[in-house]
Short mmCIF file of C-alpha atoms in Angstrom, two decimals:
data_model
loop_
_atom_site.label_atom_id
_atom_site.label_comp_id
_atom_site.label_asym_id
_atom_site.label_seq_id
_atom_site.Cartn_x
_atom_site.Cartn_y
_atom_site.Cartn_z
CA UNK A 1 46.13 20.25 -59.31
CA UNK A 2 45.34 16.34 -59.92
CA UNK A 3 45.25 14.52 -62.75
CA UNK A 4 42.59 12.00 -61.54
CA UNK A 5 41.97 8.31 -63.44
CA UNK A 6 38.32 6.33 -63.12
CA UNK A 7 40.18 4.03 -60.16
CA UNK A 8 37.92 4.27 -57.24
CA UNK A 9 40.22 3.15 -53.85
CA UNK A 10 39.16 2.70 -50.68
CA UNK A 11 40.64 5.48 -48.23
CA UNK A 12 40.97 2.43 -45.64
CA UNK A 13 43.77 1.27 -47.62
CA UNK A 14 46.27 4.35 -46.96
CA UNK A 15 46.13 4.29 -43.44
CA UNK A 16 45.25 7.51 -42.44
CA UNK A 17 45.05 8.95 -38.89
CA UNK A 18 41.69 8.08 -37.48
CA UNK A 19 39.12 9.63 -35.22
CA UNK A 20 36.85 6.65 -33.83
CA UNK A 21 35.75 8.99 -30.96
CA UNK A 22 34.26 11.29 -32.65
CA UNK A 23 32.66 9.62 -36.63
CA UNK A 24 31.41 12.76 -37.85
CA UNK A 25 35.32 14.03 -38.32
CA UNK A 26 36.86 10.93 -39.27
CA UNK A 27 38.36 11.08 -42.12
CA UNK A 28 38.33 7.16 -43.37
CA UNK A 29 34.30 7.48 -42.05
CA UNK A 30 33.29 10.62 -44.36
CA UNK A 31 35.35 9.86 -47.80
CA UNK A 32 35.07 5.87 -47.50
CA UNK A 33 36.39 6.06 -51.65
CA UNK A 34 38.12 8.43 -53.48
CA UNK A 35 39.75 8.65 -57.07
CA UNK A 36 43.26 7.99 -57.49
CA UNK A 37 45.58 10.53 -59.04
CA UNK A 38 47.82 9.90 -61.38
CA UNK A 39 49.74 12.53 -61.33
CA UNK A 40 49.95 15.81 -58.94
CA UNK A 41 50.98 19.34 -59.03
CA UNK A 42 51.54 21.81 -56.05
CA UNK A 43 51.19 25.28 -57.55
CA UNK A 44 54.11 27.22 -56.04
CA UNK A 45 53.11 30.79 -57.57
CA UNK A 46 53.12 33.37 -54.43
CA UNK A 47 49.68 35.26 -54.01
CA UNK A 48 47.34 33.82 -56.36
CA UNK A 49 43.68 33.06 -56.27
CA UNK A 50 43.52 29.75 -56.66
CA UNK A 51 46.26 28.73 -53.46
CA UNK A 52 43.80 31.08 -51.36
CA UNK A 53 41.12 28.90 -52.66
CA UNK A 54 42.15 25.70 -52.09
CA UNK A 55 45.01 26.18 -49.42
CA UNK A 56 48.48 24.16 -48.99
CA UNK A 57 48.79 21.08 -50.24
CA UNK A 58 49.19 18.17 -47.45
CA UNK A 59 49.06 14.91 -48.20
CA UNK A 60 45.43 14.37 -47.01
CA UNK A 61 44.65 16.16 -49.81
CA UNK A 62 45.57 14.10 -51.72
CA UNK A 63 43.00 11.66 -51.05
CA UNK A 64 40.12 13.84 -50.41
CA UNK A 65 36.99 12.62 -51.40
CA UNK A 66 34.59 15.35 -53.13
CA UNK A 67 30.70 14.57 -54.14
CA UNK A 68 31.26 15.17 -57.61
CA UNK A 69 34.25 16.26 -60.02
CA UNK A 70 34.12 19.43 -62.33
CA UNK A 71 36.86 18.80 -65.40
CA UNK A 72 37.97 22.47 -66.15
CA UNK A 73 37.28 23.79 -69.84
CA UNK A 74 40.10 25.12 -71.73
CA UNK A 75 39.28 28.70 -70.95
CA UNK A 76 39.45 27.88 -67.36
CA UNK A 77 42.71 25.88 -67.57
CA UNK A 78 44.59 28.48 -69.27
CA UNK A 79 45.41 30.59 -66.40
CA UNK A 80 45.99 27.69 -63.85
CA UNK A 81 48.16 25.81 -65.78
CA UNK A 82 50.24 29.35 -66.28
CA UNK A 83 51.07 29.39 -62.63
CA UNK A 84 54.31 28.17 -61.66
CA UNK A 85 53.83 24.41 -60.12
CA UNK A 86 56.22 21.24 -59.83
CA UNK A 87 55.06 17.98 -59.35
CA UNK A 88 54.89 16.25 -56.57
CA UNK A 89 54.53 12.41 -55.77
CA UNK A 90 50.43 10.99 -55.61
CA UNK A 91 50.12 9.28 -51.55
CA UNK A 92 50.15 5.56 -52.82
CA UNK A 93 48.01 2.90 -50.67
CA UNK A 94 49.87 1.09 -47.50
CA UNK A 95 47.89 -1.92 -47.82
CA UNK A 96 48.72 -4.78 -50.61
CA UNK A 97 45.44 -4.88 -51.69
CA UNK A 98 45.38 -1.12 -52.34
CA UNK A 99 49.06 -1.03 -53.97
CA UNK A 100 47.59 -4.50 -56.40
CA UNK A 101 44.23 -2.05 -57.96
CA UNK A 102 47.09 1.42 -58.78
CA UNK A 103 49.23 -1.09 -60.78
CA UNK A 104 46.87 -2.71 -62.51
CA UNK A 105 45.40 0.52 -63.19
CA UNK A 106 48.55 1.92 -64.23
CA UNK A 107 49.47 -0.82 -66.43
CA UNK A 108 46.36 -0.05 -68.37
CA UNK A 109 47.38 3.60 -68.99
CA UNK A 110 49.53 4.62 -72.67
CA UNK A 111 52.72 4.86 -72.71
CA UNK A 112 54.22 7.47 -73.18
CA UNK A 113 55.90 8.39 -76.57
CA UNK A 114 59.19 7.05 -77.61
CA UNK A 115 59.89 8.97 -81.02
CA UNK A 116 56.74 9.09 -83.64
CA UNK A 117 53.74 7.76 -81.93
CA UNK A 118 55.62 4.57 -80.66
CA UNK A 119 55.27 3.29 -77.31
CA UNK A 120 56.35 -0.37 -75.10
CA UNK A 121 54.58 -1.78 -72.33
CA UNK A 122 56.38 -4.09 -69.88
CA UNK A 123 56.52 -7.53 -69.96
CA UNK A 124 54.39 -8.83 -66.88
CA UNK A 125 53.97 -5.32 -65.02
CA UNK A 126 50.97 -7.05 -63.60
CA UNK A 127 51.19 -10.02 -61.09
CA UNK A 128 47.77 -11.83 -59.44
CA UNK A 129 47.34 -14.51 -56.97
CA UNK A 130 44.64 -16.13 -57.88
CA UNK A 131 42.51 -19.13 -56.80
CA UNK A 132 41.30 -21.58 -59.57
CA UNK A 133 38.12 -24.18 -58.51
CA UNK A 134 37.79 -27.35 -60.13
CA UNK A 135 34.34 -28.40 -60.93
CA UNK A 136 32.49 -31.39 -62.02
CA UNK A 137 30.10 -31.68 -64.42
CA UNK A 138 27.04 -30.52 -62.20
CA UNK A 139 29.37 -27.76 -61.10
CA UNK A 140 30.45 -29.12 -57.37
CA UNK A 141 33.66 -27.54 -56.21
CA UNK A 142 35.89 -30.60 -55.54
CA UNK A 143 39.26 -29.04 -55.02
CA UNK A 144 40.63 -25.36 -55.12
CA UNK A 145 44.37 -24.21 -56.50
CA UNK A 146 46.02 -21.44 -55.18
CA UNK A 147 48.70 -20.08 -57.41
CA UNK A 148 50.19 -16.24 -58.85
CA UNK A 149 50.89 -15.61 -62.11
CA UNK A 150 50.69 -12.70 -64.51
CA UNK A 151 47.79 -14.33 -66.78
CA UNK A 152 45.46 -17.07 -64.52
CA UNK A 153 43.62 -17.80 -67.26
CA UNK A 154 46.68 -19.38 -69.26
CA UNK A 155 47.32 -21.48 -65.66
CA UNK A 156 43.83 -23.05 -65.72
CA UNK A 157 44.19 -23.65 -69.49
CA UNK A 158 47.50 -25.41 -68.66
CA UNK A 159 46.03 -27.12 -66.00
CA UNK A 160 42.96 -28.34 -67.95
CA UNK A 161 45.06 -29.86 -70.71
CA UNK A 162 45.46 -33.22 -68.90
CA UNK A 163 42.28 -33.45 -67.71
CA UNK A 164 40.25 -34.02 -70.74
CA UNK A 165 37.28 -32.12 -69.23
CA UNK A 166 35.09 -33.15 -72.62
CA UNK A 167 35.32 -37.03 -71.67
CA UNK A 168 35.83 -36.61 -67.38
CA UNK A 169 33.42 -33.81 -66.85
CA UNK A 170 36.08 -31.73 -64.63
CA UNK A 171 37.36 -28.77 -65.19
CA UNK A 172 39.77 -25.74 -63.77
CA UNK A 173 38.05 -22.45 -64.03
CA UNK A 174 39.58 -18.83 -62.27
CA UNK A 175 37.26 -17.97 -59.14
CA UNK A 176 39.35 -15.03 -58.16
CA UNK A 177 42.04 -13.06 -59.60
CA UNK A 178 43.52 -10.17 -57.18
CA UNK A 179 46.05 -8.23 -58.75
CA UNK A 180 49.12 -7.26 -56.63
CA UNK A 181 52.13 -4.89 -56.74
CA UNK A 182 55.33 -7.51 -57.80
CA UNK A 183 56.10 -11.00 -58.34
CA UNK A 184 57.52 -11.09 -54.67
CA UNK A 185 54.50 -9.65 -53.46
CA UNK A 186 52.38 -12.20 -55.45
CA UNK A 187 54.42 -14.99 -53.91
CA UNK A 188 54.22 -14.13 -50.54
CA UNK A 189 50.40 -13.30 -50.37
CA UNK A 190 50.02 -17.51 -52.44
CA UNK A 191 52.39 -18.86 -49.30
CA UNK A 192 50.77 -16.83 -46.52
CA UNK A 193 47.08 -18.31 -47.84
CA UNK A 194 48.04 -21.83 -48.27
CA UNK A 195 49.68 -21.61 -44.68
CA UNK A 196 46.71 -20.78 -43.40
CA UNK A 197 44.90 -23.43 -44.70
CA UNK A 198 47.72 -25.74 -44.22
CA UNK A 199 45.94 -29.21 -42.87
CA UNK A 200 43.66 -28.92 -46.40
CA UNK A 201 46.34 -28.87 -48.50
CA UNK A 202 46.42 -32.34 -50.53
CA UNK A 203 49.62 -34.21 -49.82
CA UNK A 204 50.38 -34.90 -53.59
CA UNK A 205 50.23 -30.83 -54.40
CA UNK A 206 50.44 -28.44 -51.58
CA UNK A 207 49.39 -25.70 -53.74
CA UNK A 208 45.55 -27.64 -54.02
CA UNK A 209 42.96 -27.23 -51.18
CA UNK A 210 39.91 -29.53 -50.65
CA UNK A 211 37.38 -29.18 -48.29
CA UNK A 212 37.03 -25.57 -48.28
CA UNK A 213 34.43 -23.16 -49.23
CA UNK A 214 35.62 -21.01 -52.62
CA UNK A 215 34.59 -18.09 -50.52
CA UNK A 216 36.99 -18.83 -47.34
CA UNK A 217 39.90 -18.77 -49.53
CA UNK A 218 38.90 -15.23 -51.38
CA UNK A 219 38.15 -14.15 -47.71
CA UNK A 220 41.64 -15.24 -46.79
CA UNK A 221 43.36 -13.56 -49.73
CA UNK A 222 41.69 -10.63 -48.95
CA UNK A 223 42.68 -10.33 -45.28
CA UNK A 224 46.47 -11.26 -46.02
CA UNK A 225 46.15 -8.61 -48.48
CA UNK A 226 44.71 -5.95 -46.50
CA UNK A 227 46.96 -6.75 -43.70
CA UNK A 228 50.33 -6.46 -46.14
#
């Protein structure tokens, strides 16, 4: 049984066993997306309908794709969630870029209750690299920023403070925000792009970029993160 969330992932991202012989029964090929659990249960009940149904739970299950999803009324649910079940851990994406979408998923979720109807988040459960563009007043890209933080919007702000954009005309606004799984993770994904584009990196601010196309550094991020 799956408690499902609205998170569409790409089955690339879990690194399944593939079949690039033969399409038609390759797993990553049929079920390109599927919804990400939040939470499962294998029912453990000996000889009832519903294992028969469904058979054993593996964990390719777990990420199997259906056309459409039927939520089960309450007369349904009583008798399946009667059946003796423990849960078991949801398969979680191999890929950074996979691991980045569950937790900002997850850190969108409630809480769960602490006493009467109280609940905490955490401080910064979210961390995104992130790649601000500066702009003049015609909107030409002159310079791009590479950087992590938990809010990128606060770093352009920060960064726009000095420049007076109402009397220069230039300004810091967030091109791309990617979310990832840590602050370490963050980090290394910011180095491992500005090392690639290492002779564009301005000598006064290694973490600035000229000369590149916006695009080339969200294709970067992307491939560093789908290669994590």
């Amino acid at each position: 049984m799956f408690q499902v969330s609205d998170l569409e992932v790409n089955t690339q991202d879990y690194d399944l066993p593939r079949n690039h012989a033969r399409p038609e029964f390759d797993g990553v090929t049929r079920f390109p997306y599927a919804l990400h659990p939040i939470a499962v249960w294998q029912v453990t009940s000996p000889n009832n309908m519903f294992s028969r149904l469904v058979g054993p739970l593996t964990p390719n299950h777990h990420l199997q794709a259906q056309s459409k999803i039927i939520e089960l009324d309450a007369a349904t649910a009583v008798p399946l969630l009667s059946l003796e079940r423990h849960q078991v851990s949801p398969t979680l994406p191999r890929t950074e870029f996979g691991r980045g979408l569950v937790a900002l998923k997850n850190s969108k979720l409630a809480p769960k209750h602490q006493g009467n109807f109280s609940g905490t988040f955490g401080d910064h459960d979210v961390w995104f690299v992130y790649a601000l563009v500066l702009q003049d007043v015609r909107k030409k890209v002159l310079a791009i920023k590479v950087g992590y933080s938990f809010e990128p919007e606060q770093r352009a702000a920060a960064h726009n403070g000095p420049m007076a954009p109402e009397v220069t005309g230039l300004k810091w606004e967030v091109f791309l925000k990617q979310a990832t799984s840590s602050e370490d993770a963050a980090r290394q994904i910011e180095q491992a792009v500005l090392a690639k584009h290492a002779k564009h990196r301005l000598a006064s601010n290694g973490e600035i970029i000229a000369g590149v196309d916006p695009l080339a550094i969200a294709s970067t991020i992307a491939d560093v993160m789908r290669n994590n």
